[in-house]
Amino acid sequence: MRGLLARRMKFHLLGAFLVSMGCAALYKFGVAEPRKQAYENFYRNYDPMKDFEAMKAAGVLESAPPN
Amino acid sequence: MANHSQLNFQDASSPIMEELMGFHDHALMVALAICSLVLYILTLMLTEKLSSNTVDAQAIELVWTILPAMVLITLALPSLRILYMMDEINEPDLTLKAIGHQWYWTYEYTDLKNLTFDSYMTPTTDLPLGHFRLLEVDHRVVVPMSSTVRVIVTADDVLHSWAVPTLGVKTDAIPGRLNQTSFLANRPGVYYGQCSEICGANHSFMPIVVEATPLANFESWSSSHPS
């Protein structure tokens, strides 16, 4: 019956550490990595001139009015 | 620009902003880990029925000194990396001056020709359909995309701040002082910002609009724009 608090605390401190690492891992692989991947995917085949022509045709650019 | 009720960053349009978003994810992950740890331990303490008469605990004291120091180092290293990256000598292709007034901006392109213009907010009553309220201006800052642009920011009267969130730029405009920043727009587009230092009654009504276009288009714009 000795060391009840110490045993409980050791167990839960480890549990707390695992929970916090779990939360961090969840954020990293649920938010941060998908965001990086989304940017990579966007720029992989990105054509700025095609984008510019689309914006010009839509008339959103002051310096490049549509023809 | 931000959508209504948007809480997160706008999409990054410059390499520095992409780095800053990555760092923000990293810092938020660390903050989440610490907060969940504290919440777990707090819940534990509040449901504790055992008692203790411990007077010293060297091991745990060592742990809760070393661990926070390591956390701080984990935050400091990427932060300093980005700070130094922002200050790299990058030989800009264009230098532009932004001068803050009450309550409009003046832009000067003096590299090749003496091009100067004022940029006032478009009043809501004059706003064309589909344009953004309190964000549009009469004359936009046109810059070449994929080129490093140096901006020298100052003010004529009171403090202002030249900010464009999507480019990761915010620089104070201080009377009597020239502050320098630089950015590189990855993509063509129209990027909005607002004055970010309280400057009087119309502080909220002096926005900034940067238009990034291909170099050829920028050159034809600057040659056709009257000085």
PDB file of C-alpha atoms in Angstrom:
ATOM      1  CA  MET A   1       0.000   0.000   0.000  1.00  0.00           C
ATOM      2  CA  ARG A   2       3.049   2.235  -0.026  1.00  0.00           C
ATOM      3  CA  GLY A   3       3.848   4.775  -2.658  1.00  0.00           C
ATOM      4  CA  LEU A   4       0.276   4.948  -3.966  1.00  0.00           C
ATOM      5  CA  LEU A   5       0.589   8.572  -5.065  1.00  0.00           C
ATOM      6  CA  ALA A   6       4.020   8.108  -6.552  1.00  0.00           C
ATOM      7  CA  ARG A   7       2.867   5.084  -8.558  1.00  0.00           C
ATOM      8  CA  ARG A   8      -0.242   6.892  -9.813  1.00  0.00           C
ATOM      9  CA  MET A   9       1.764   9.969 -10.710  1.00  0.00           C
ATOM     10  CA  LYS A  10       4.422   8.009 -12.594  1.00  0.00           C
ATOM     11  CA  PHE A  11       1.738   6.196 -14.569  1.00  0.00           C
ATOM     12  CA  HIS A  12      -0.187   9.358 -15.383  1.00  0.00           C
ATOM     13  CA  LEU A  13       2.845  11.475 -16.155  1.00  0.00           C
ATOM     14  CA  LEU A  14       3.764   8.961 -18.801  1.00  0.00           C
ATOM     15  CA  GLY A  15       0.164   8.995 -19.973  1.00  0.00           C
ATOM     16  CA  ALA A  16       0.175  12.805 -20.104  1.00  0.00           C
ATOM     17  CA  PHE A  17       3.366  12.797 -22.120  1.00  0.00           C
ATOM     18  CA  LEU A  18       1.917  10.275 -24.568  1.00  0.00           C
ATOM     19  CA  VAL A  19      -1.318  12.268 -24.900  1.00  0.00           C
ATOM     20  CA  SER A  20       0.590  15.475 -25.612  1.00  0.00           C
ATOM     21  CA  MET A  21       2.838  13.762 -28.166  1.00  0.00           C
ATOM     22  CA  GLY A  22      -0.278  12.225 -29.700  1.00  0.00           C
ATOM     23  CA  CYS A  23      -1.923  15.645 -30.040  1.00  0.00           C
ATOM     24  CA  ALA A  24       1.226  17.042 -31.628  1.00  0.00           C
ATOM     25  CA  ALA A  25       1.440  14.121 -34.046  1.00  0.00           C
ATOM     26  CA  LEU A  26      -2.252  14.484 -34.916  1.00  0.00           C
ATOM     27  CA  TYR A  27      -1.730  18.166 -35.746  1.00  0.00           C
ATOM     28  CA  LYS A  28       1.471  17.500 -37.682  1.00  0.00           C
ATOM     29  CA  PHE A  29       0.034  14.717 -39.850  1.00  0.00           C
ATOM     30  CA  GLY A  30      -3.520  16.045 -39.980  1.00  0.00           C
ATOM     31  CA  VAL A  31      -2.831  19.709 -40.728  1.00  0.00           C
ATOM     32  CA  ALA A  32       0.811  20.633 -41.267  1.00  0.00           C
ATOM     33  CA  GLU A  33       1.900  17.879 -43.652  1.00  0.00           C
ATOM     34  CA  PRO A  34      -1.298  18.038 -45.795  1.00  0.00           C
ATOM     35  CA  ARG A  35      -0.759  21.806 -46.072  1.00  0.00           C
ATOM     36  CA  LYS A  36       2.830  21.361 -47.297  1.00  0.00           C
ATOM     37  CA  GLN A  37       1.659  18.679 -49.706  1.00  0.00           C
ATOM     38  CA  ALA A  38      -1.116  20.939 -51.019  1.00  0.00           C
ATOM     39  CA  TYR A  39       1.402  23.670 -51.823  1.00  0.00           C
ATOM     40  CA  GLU A  40       3.713  21.140 -53.542  1.00  0.00           C
ATOM     41  CA  ASN A  41       0.828  19.793 -55.596  1.00  0.00           C
ATOM     42  CA  PHE A  42      -0.310  23.271 -56.559  1.00  0.00           C
ATOM     43  CA  TYR A  43       3.097  24.410 -57.783  1.00  0.00           C
ATOM     44  CA  ARG A  44       4.105  21.117 -59.439  1.00  0.00           C
ATOM     45  CA  ASN A  45       2.305  21.845 -62.710  1.00  0.00           C
ATOM     46  CA  TYR A  46       1.533  25.506 -62.203  1.00  0.00           C
ATOM     47  CA  ASP A  47       1.686  27.699 -65.286  1.00  0.00           C
ATOM     48  CA  PRO A  48       1.842  31.379 -64.297  1.00  0.00           C
ATOM     49  CA  MET A  49       1.295  32.654 -67.837  1.00  0.00           C
ATOM     50  CA  LYS A  50      -1.873  30.602 -68.231  1.00  0.00           C
ATOM     51  CA  ASP A  51      -3.090  31.969 -64.892  1.00  0.00           C
ATOM     52  CA  PHE A  52      -2.229  35.496 -66.004  1.00  0.00           C
ATOM     53  CA  GLU A  53      -4.124  35.098 -69.286  1.00  0.00           C
ATOM     54  CA  ALA A  54      -7.183  33.845 -67.384  1.00  0.00           C
ATOM     55  CA  MET A  55      -7.035  36.832 -65.014  1.00  0.00           C
ATOM     56  CA  LYS A  56      -6.585  39.208 -67.920  1.00  0.00           C
ATOM     57  CA  ALA A  57      -9.599  37.743 -69.729  1.00  0.00           C
ATOM     58  CA  ALA A  58     -11.656  38.038 -66.545  1.00  0.00           C
ATOM     59  CA  GLY A  59     -10.778  41.717 -66.346  1.00  0.00           C
ATOM     60  CA  VAL A  60      -9.423  41.711 -62.786  1.00  0.00           C
ATOM     61  CA  LEU A  61      -6.075  43.325 -63.590  1.00  0.00           C
ATOM     62  CA  GLU A  62      -5.738  47.091 -63.768  1.00  0.00           C
ATOM     63  CA  SER A  63      -2.469  46.866 -65.705  1.00  0.00           C
ATOM     64  CA  ALA A  64      -3.781  44.339 -68.251  1.00  0.00           C
ATOM     65  CA  PRO A  65      -7.298  45.147 -69.376  1.00  0.00           C
ATOM     66  CA  PRO A  66      -9.075  42.446 -71.391  1.00  0.00           C
ATOM     67  CA  ASN A  67      -8.698  42.734 -75.190  1.00  0.00           C
TER      68      ASN A  67
ATOM     69  CA  MET B   1      -7.963  38.882 -49.190  1.00  0.00           C
ATOM     70  CA  ALA B   2      -9.531  37.127 -46.242  1.00  0.00           C
ATOM     71  CA  ASN B   3     -12.968  35.524 -46.531  1.00  0.00           C
ATOM     72  CA  HIS B   4     -15.565  36.513 -43.972  1.00  0.00           C
ATOM     73  CA  SER B   5     -15.041  34.737 -40.624  1.00  0.00           C
ATOM     74  CA  GLN B   6     -11.597  33.541 -41.762  1.00  0.00           C
ATOM     75  CA  LEU B   7      -9.338  32.874 -38.769  1.00  0.00           C
ATOM     76  CA  ASN B   8      -6.313  31.326 -40.454  1.00  0.00           C
ATOM     77  CA  PHE B   9      -3.684  32.867 -42.719  1.00  0.00           C
ATOM     78  CA  GLN B  10      -4.419  33.771 -46.303  1.00  0.00           C
ATOM     79  CA  ASP B  11      -2.759  31.479 -48.879  1.00  0.00           C
ATOM     80  CA  ALA B  12       0.931  32.293 -49.225  1.00  0.00           C
ATOM     81  CA  SER B  13       2.010  34.074 -52.389  1.00  0.00           C
ATOM     82  CA  SER B  14       5.692  34.409 -51.582  1.00  0.00           C
ATOM     83  CA  PRO B  15       8.381  31.969 -50.420  1.00  0.00           C
ATOM     84  CA  ILE B  16       8.859  33.817 -47.124  1.00  0.00           C
ATOM     85  CA  MET B  17       5.167  33.574 -46.314  1.00  0.00           C
ATOM     86  CA  GLU B  18       5.281  29.835 -47.023  1.00  0.00           C
ATOM     87  CA  GLU B  19       8.145  29.538 -44.532  1.00  0.00           C
ATOM     88  CA  LEU B  20       6.249  31.609 -41.985  1.00  0.00           C
ATOM     89  CA  MET B  21       3.187  29.397 -42.352  1.00  0.00           C
ATOM     90  CA  GLY B  22       5.354  26.324 -41.819  1.00  0.00           C
ATOM     91  CA  PHE B  23       6.851  27.892 -38.706  1.00  0.00           C
ATOM     92  CA  HIS B  24       3.408  28.824 -37.424  1.00  0.00           C
ATOM     93  CA  ASP B  25       2.316  25.197 -37.832  1.00  0.00           C
ATOM     94  CA  HIS B  26       5.401  24.110 -35.907  1.00  0.00           C
ATOM     95  CA  ALA B  27       4.845  26.613 -33.085  1.00  0.00           C
ATOM     96  CA  LEU B  28       1.148  25.777 -32.850  1.00  0.00           C
ATOM     97  CA  MET B  29       1.997  22.074 -32.675  1.00  0.00           C
ATOM     98  CA  VAL B  30       4.349  22.773 -29.732  1.00  0.00           C
ATOM     99  CA  ALA B  31       1.702  24.940 -28.053  1.00  0.00           C
ATOM    100  CA  LEU B  32      -0.889  22.188 -28.546  1.00  0.00           C
ATOM    101  CA  ALA B  33       1.428  19.597 -26.995  1.00  0.00           C
ATOM    102  CA  ILE B  34       2.061  21.819 -23.957  1.00  0.00           C
ATOM    103  CA  CYS B  35      -1.595  22.760 -23.511  1.00  0.00           C
ATOM    104  CA  SER B  36      -2.783  19.149 -23.732  1.00  0.00           C
ATOM    105  CA  LEU B  37      -0.104  18.124 -21.199  1.00  0.00           C
ATOM    106  CA  VAL B  38      -1.167  20.871 -18.786  1.00  0.00           C
ATOM    107  CA  LEU B  39      -4.862  20.059 -19.240  1.00  0.00           C
ATOM    108  CA  TYR B  40      -4.286  16.371 -18.574  1.00  0.00           C
ATOM    109  CA  ILE B  41      -2.233  17.090 -15.428  1.00  0.00           C
ATOM    110  CA  LEU B  42      -4.748  19.683 -14.253  1.00  0.00           C
ATOM    111  CA  THR B  43      -7.595  17.186 -14.596  1.00  0.00           C
ATOM    112  CA  LEU B  44      -5.494  14.635 -12.750  1.00  0.00           C
ATOM    113  CA  MET B  45      -4.800  17.006  -9.850  1.00  0.00           C
ATOM    114  CA  LEU B  46      -8.444  17.999  -9.579  1.00  0.00           C
ATOM    115  CA  THR B  47      -9.538  14.365  -9.306  1.00  0.00           C
ATOM    116  CA  GLU B  48      -6.767  13.362  -6.895  1.00  0.00           C
ATOM    117  CA  LYS B  49      -7.908  11.750  -3.629  1.00  0.00           C
ATOM    118  CA  LEU B  50      -4.524  10.699  -2.248  1.00  0.00           C
ATOM    119  CA  SER B  51      -2.302  13.020  -0.223  1.00  0.00           C
ATOM    120  CA  SER B  52       1.440  13.511  -0.070  1.00  0.00           C
ATOM    121  CA  ASN B  53       3.932  15.077   2.287  1.00  0.00           C
ATOM    122  CA  THR B  54       6.773  15.244  -0.228  1.00  0.00           C
ATOM    123  CA  VAL B  55       9.120  18.129   0.482  1.00  0.00           C
ATOM    124  CA  ASP B  56      11.642  17.737  -2.327  1.00  0.00           C
ATOM    125  CA  ALA B  57      11.716  15.832  -5.603  1.00  0.00           C
ATOM    126  CA  GLN B  58      14.983  16.355  -7.410  1.00  0.00           C
ATOM    127  CA  ALA B  59      14.264  14.131 -10.385  1.00  0.00           C
ATOM    128  CA  ILE B  60      11.075  15.831 -11.474  1.00  0.00           C
ATOM    129  CA  GLU B  61      12.550  19.279 -10.840  1.00  0.00           C
ATOM    130  CA  LEU B  62      15.357  18.386 -13.224  1.00  0.00           C
ATOM    131  CA  VAL B  63      12.864  17.157 -15.810  1.00  0.00           C
ATOM    132  CA  TRP B  64      10.700  20.246 -15.684  1.00  0.00           C
ATOM    133  CA  THR B  65      13.732  22.484 -16.101  1.00  0.00           C
ATOM    134  CA  ILE B  66      15.424  20.620 -18.952  1.00  0.00           C
ATOM    135  CA  LEU B  67      12.256  19.911 -20.936  1.00  0.00           C
ATOM    136  CA  PRO B  68      11.090  23.555 -21.230  1.00  0.00           C
ATOM    137  CA  ALA B  69      14.616  24.587 -22.190  1.00  0.00           C
ATOM    138  CA  MET B  70      14.534  22.019 -24.998  1.00  0.00           C
ATOM    139  CA  VAL B  71      11.104  23.268 -26.086  1.00  0.00           C
ATOM    140  CA  LEU B  72      12.437  26.821 -26.286  1.00  0.00           C
ATOM    141  CA  ILE B  73      15.387  25.700 -28.392  1.00  0.00           C
ATOM    142  CA  THR B  74      12.990  23.812 -30.683  1.00  0.00           C
ATOM    143  CA  LEU B  75      11.106  27.073 -31.214  1.00  0.00           C
ATOM    144  CA  ALA B  76      14.116  29.389 -31.433  1.00  0.00           C
ATOM    145  CA  LEU B  77      16.088  27.553 -34.127  1.00  0.00           C
ATOM    146  CA  PRO B  78      13.482  27.648 -36.946  1.00  0.00           C
ATOM    147  CA  SER B  79      12.523  31.178 -35.911  1.00  0.00           C
ATOM    148  CA  LEU B  80      16.079  32.462 -36.272  1.00  0.00           C
ATOM    149  CA  ARG B  81      16.477  30.569 -39.547  1.00  0.00           C
ATOM    150  CA  ILE B  82      13.532  32.437 -41.044  1.00  0.00           C
ATOM    151  CA  LEU B  83      14.621  35.742 -39.533  1.00  0.00           C
ATOM    152  CA  TYR B  84      18.002  35.481 -41.216  1.00  0.00           C
ATOM    153  CA  MET B  85      16.377  34.269 -44.432  1.00  0.00           C
ATOM    154  CA  MET B  86      14.258  37.426 -44.509  1.00  0.00           C
ATOM    155  CA  ASP B  87      17.389  39.569 -44.189  1.00  0.00           C
ATOM    156  CA  GLU B  88      19.421  37.855 -46.874  1.00  0.00           C
ATOM    157  CA  ILE B  89      21.118  40.087 -49.450  1.00  0.00           C
ATOM    158  CA  ASN B  90      18.936  39.417 -52.443  1.00  0.00           C
ATOM    159  CA  GLU B  91      19.754  42.076 -55.094  1.00  0.00           C
ATOM    160  CA  PRO B  92      16.255  43.244 -55.902  1.00  0.00           C
ATOM    161  CA  ASP B  93      15.149  43.788 -59.487  1.00  0.00           C
ATOM    162  CA  LEU B  94      12.939  46.721 -58.588  1.00  0.00           C
ATOM    163  CA  THR B  95      12.910  49.298 -55.824  1.00  0.00           C
ATOM    164  CA  LEU B  96       9.682  50.941 -54.866  1.00  0.00           C
ATOM    165  CA  LYS B  97       8.998  53.589 -52.268  1.00  0.00           C
ATOM    166  CA  ALA B  98       5.789  53.556 -50.257  1.00  0.00           C
ATOM    167  CA  ILE B  99       5.020  56.746 -48.354  1.00  0.00           C
ATOM    168  CA  GLY B 100       2.184  56.795 -45.877  1.00  0.00           C
ATOM    169  CA  HIS B 101       0.003  59.858 -45.494  1.00  0.00           C
ATOM    170  CA  GLN B 102      -3.231  60.564 -43.693  1.00  0.00           C
ATOM    171  CA  TRP B 103      -5.008  58.712 -45.302  1.00  0.00           C
ATOM    172  CA  TYR B 104      -3.530  57.357 -48.517  1.00  0.00           C
ATOM    173  CA  TRP B 105      -0.301  55.912 -49.851  1.00  0.00           C
ATOM    174  CA  THR B 106       2.088  57.421 -52.377  1.00  0.00           C
ATOM    175  CA  TYR B 107       4.182  55.085 -54.493  1.00  0.00           C
ATOM    176  CA  GLU B 108       7.369  56.069 -56.279  1.00  0.00           C
ATOM    177  CA  TYR B 109       9.091  53.980 -58.914  1.00  0.00           C
ATOM    178  CA  THR B 110      12.297  55.867 -59.559  1.00  0.00           C
ATOM    179  CA  ASP B 111      14.579  53.149 -60.927  1.00  0.00           C
ATOM    180  CA  LEU B 112      14.195  53.984 -64.578  1.00  0.00           C
ATOM    181  CA  LYS B 113      11.693  56.768 -64.858  1.00  0.00           C
ATOM    182  CA  ASN B 114      10.129  59.124 -62.394  1.00  0.00           C
ATOM    183  CA  LEU B 115       6.819  57.368 -61.845  1.00  0.00           C
ATOM    184  CA  THR B 116       4.852  58.584 -58.829  1.00  0.00           C
ATOM    185  CA  PHE B 117       1.207  58.242 -57.962  1.00  0.00           C
ATOM    186  CA  ASP B 118      -1.142  58.366 -54.995  1.00  0.00           C
ATOM    187  CA  SER B 119      -3.314  55.440 -54.024  1.00  0.00           C
ATOM    188  CA  TYR B 120      -6.637  56.265 -52.382  1.00  0.00           C
ATOM    189  CA  MET B 121      -9.283  53.815 -51.244  1.00  0.00           C
ATOM    190  CA  THR B 122     -12.249  53.530 -53.605  1.00  0.00           C
ATOM    191  CA  PRO B 123     -15.270  54.810 -51.628  1.00  0.00           C
ATOM    192  CA  THR B 124     -18.062  52.277 -51.193  1.00  0.00           C
ATOM    193  CA  THR B 125     -20.487  54.491 -53.108  1.00  0.00           C
ATOM    194  CA  ASP B 126     -18.199  54.340 -56.157  1.00  0.00           C
ATOM    195  CA  LEU B 127     -17.407  50.631 -55.940  1.00  0.00           C
ATOM    196  CA  PRO B 128     -18.114  48.640 -59.110  1.00  0.00           C
ATOM    197  CA  LEU B 129     -20.062  45.380 -58.764  1.00  0.00           C
ATOM    198  CA  GLY B 130     -17.912  42.483 -57.639  1.00  0.00           C
ATOM    199  CA  HIS B 131     -15.183  44.638 -56.115  1.00  0.00           C
ATOM    200  CA  PHE B 132     -14.185  44.391 -52.467  1.00  0.00           C
ATOM    201  CA  ARG B 133     -15.495  46.941 -49.978  1.00  0.00           C
ATOM    202  CA  LEU B 134     -12.801  48.944 -48.113  1.00  0.00           C
ATOM    203  CA  LEU B 135     -10.029  47.096 -49.971  1.00  0.00           C
ATOM    204  CA  GLU B 136      -9.987  48.505 -53.500  1.00  0.00           C
ATOM    205  CA  VAL B 137      -7.894  51.503 -54.500  1.00  0.00           C
ATOM    206  CA  ASP B 138      -7.876  53.825 -57.460  1.00  0.00           C
ATOM    207  CA  HIS B 139      -4.247  53.065 -58.424  1.00  0.00           C
ATOM    208  CA  ARG B 140      -2.706  49.705 -57.625  1.00  0.00           C
ATOM    209  CA  VAL B 141       0.970  48.951 -57.010  1.00  0.00           C
ATOM    210  CA  VAL B 142       1.967  46.960 -60.080  1.00  0.00           C
ATOM    211  CA  VAL B 143       5.061  44.778 -59.686  1.00  0.00           C
ATOM    212  CA  PRO B 144       6.670  42.081 -61.816  1.00  0.00           C
ATOM    213  CA  MET B 145       6.015  38.553 -60.549  1.00  0.00           C
ATOM    214  CA  SER B 146       8.825  36.123 -59.706  1.00  0.00           C
ATOM    215  CA  SER B 147      11.155  39.109 -59.194  1.00  0.00           C
ATOM    216  CA  THR B 148      12.520  40.373 -55.921  1.00  0.00           C
ATOM    217  CA  VAL B 149      11.010  43.737 -55.148  1.00  0.00           C
ATOM    218  CA  ARG B 150      12.503  46.011 -52.511  1.00  0.00           C
ATOM    219  CA  VAL B 151      10.062  48.345 -50.787  1.00  0.00           C
ATOM    220  CA  ILE B 152      11.274  51.368 -48.860  1.00  0.00           C
ATOM    221  CA  VAL B 153       8.579  52.456 -46.481  1.00  0.00           C
ATOM    222  CA  THR B 154       8.265  55.787 -44.784  1.00  0.00           C
ATOM    223  CA  ALA B 155       5.609  58.237 -43.722  1.00  0.00           C
ATOM    224  CA  ASP B 156       4.908  61.884 -44.161  1.00  0.00           C
ATOM    225  CA  ASP B 157       2.982  62.681 -41.001  1.00  0.00           C
ATOM    226  CA  VAL B 158       2.156  60.012 -38.419  1.00  0.00           C
ATOM    227  CA  LEU B 159       2.956  56.325 -38.041  1.00  0.00           C
ATOM    228  CA  HIS B 160       1.488  53.977 -40.635  1.00  0.00           C
ATOM    229  CA  SER B 161       2.346  50.410 -41.607  1.00  0.00           C
ATOM    230  CA  TRP B 162       2.524  48.856 -45.072  1.00  0.00           C
ATOM    231  CA  ALA B 163       1.204  45.323 -44.841  1.00  0.00           C
ATOM    232  CA  VAL B 164       0.230  42.651 -47.363  1.00  0.00           C
ATOM    233  CA  PRO B 165      -0.474  39.413 -45.454  1.00  0.00           C
ATOM    234  CA  THR B 166      -0.345  37.021 -48.378  1.00  0.00           C
ATOM    235  CA  LEU B 167       3.164  38.203 -49.270  1.00  0.00           C
ATOM    236  CA  GLY B 168       4.314  38.017 -45.652  1.00  0.00           C
ATOM    237  CA  VAL B 169       5.101  41.725 -45.508  1.00  0.00           C
ATOM    238  CA  LYS B 170       4.425  44.216 -42.760  1.00  0.00           C
ATOM    239  CA  THR B 171       6.719  47.203 -42.329  1.00  0.00           C
ATOM    240  CA  ASP B 172       6.166  50.259 -40.198  1.00  0.00           C
ATOM    241  CA  ALA B 173       6.107  53.633 -41.887  1.00  0.00           C
ATOM    242  CA  ILE B 174       7.814  56.075 -39.547  1.00  0.00           C
ATOM    243  CA  PRO B 175       8.222  59.774 -40.331  1.00  0.00           C
ATOM    244  CA  GLY B 176      11.861  60.651 -40.812  1.00  0.00           C
ATOM    245  CA  ARG B 177      12.941  57.023 -41.197  1.00  0.00           C
ATOM    246  CA  LEU B 178      13.324  54.675 -44.147  1.00  0.00           C
ATOM    247  CA  ASN B 179      12.458  51.060 -43.451  1.00  0.00           C
ATOM    248  CA  GLN B 180      13.291  48.439 -46.023  1.00  0.00           C
ATOM    249  CA  THR B 181      11.565  45.176 -46.817  1.00  0.00           C
ATOM    250  CA  SER B 182      11.485  42.902 -49.818  1.00  0.00           C
ATOM    251  CA  PHE B 183       9.193  40.299 -51.293  1.00  0.00           C
ATOM    252  CA  LEU B 184       8.883  38.017 -54.265  1.00  0.00           C
ATOM    253  CA  ALA B 185       5.413  37.282 -55.650  1.00  0.00           C
ATOM    254  CA  ASN B 186       5.310  33.658 -56.808  1.00  0.00           C
ATOM    255  CA  ARG B 187       2.235  34.033 -58.950  1.00  0.00           C
ATOM    256  CA  PRO B 188       0.380  36.707 -60.905  1.00  0.00           C
ATOM    257  CA  GLY B 189      -2.557  38.118 -59.018  1.00  0.00           C
ATOM    258  CA  VAL B 190      -4.028  40.887 -56.945  1.00  0.00           C
ATOM    259  CA  TYR B 191      -2.967  41.003 -53.299  1.00  0.00           C
ATOM    260  CA  TYR B 192      -4.704  43.102 -50.678  1.00  0.00           C
ATOM    261  CA  GLY B 193      -3.518  44.626 -47.432  1.00  0.00           C
ATOM    262  CA  GLN B 194      -4.502  47.356 -45.019  1.00  0.00           C
ATOM    263  CA  CYS B 195      -2.687  50.011 -43.039  1.00  0.00           C
ATOM    264  CA  SER B 196      -1.497  48.311 -39.874  1.00  0.00           C
ATOM    265  CA  GLU B 197      -0.645  51.134 -37.507  1.00  0.00           C
ATOM    266  CA  ILE B 198      -3.315  53.402 -36.036  1.00  0.00           C
ATOM    267  CA  CYS B 199      -3.047  56.729 -37.776  1.00  0.00           C
ATOM    268  CA  GLY B 200      -6.226  58.660 -37.165  1.00  0.00           C
ATOM    269  CA  ALA B 201      -9.855  58.706 -38.179  1.00  0.00           C
ATOM    270  CA  ASN B 202      -9.436  56.951 -41.536  1.00  0.00           C
ATOM    271  CA  HIS B 203      -6.826  54.402 -40.529  1.00  0.00           C
ATOM    272  CA  SER B 204      -9.146  51.605 -41.683  1.00  0.00           C
ATOM    273  CA  PHE B 205      -9.663  53.290 -45.045  1.00  0.00           C
ATOM    274  CA  MET B 206      -6.213  53.376 -46.614  1.00  0.00           C
ATOM    275  CA  PRO B 207      -5.731  49.911 -48.090  1.00  0.00           C
ATOM    276  CA  ILE B 208      -2.863  48.564 -50.157  1.00  0.00           C
ATOM    277  CA  VAL B 209      -3.338  46.615 -53.389  1.00  0.00           C
ATOM    278  CA  VAL B 210      -0.367  44.934 -55.059  1.00  0.00           C
ATOM    279  CA  GLU B 211      -0.857  43.614 -58.584  1.00  0.00           C
ATOM    280  CA  ALA B 212       1.777  41.093 -59.692  1.00  0.00           C
ATOM    281  CA  THR B 213       2.026  40.554 -63.434  1.00  0.00           C
ATOM    282  CA  PRO B 214       4.570  39.092 -65.867  1.00  0.00           C
ATOM    283  CA  LEU B 215       7.583  41.304 -66.528  1.00  0.00           C
ATOM    284  CA  ALA B 216       6.515  42.211 -70.073  1.00  0.00           C
ATOM    285  CA  ASN B 217       3.157  43.421 -68.832  1.00  0.00           C
ATOM    286  CA  PHE B 218       4.811  45.372 -66.009  1.00  0.00           C
ATOM    287  CA  GLU B 219       7.128  47.087 -68.484  1.00  0.00           C
ATOM    288  CA  SER B 220       4.288  48.070 -70.797  1.00  0.00           C
ATOM    289  CA  TRP B 221       2.300  49.336 -67.808  1.00  0.00           C
ATOM    290  CA  SER B 222       5.164  51.467 -66.502  1.00  0.00           C
ATOM    291  CA  SER B 223       5.960  52.913 -69.904  1.00  0.00           C
ATOM    292  CA  SER B 224       2.316  53.746 -70.579  1.00  0.00           C
ATOM    293  CA  HIS B 225       1.667  55.128 -67.098  1.00  0.00           C
ATOM    294  CA  PRO B 226       2.113  58.906 -67.049  1.00  0.00           C
ATOM    295  CA  SER B 227       4.779  60.103 -64.590  1.00  0.00           C
TER     296      SER B 227
END
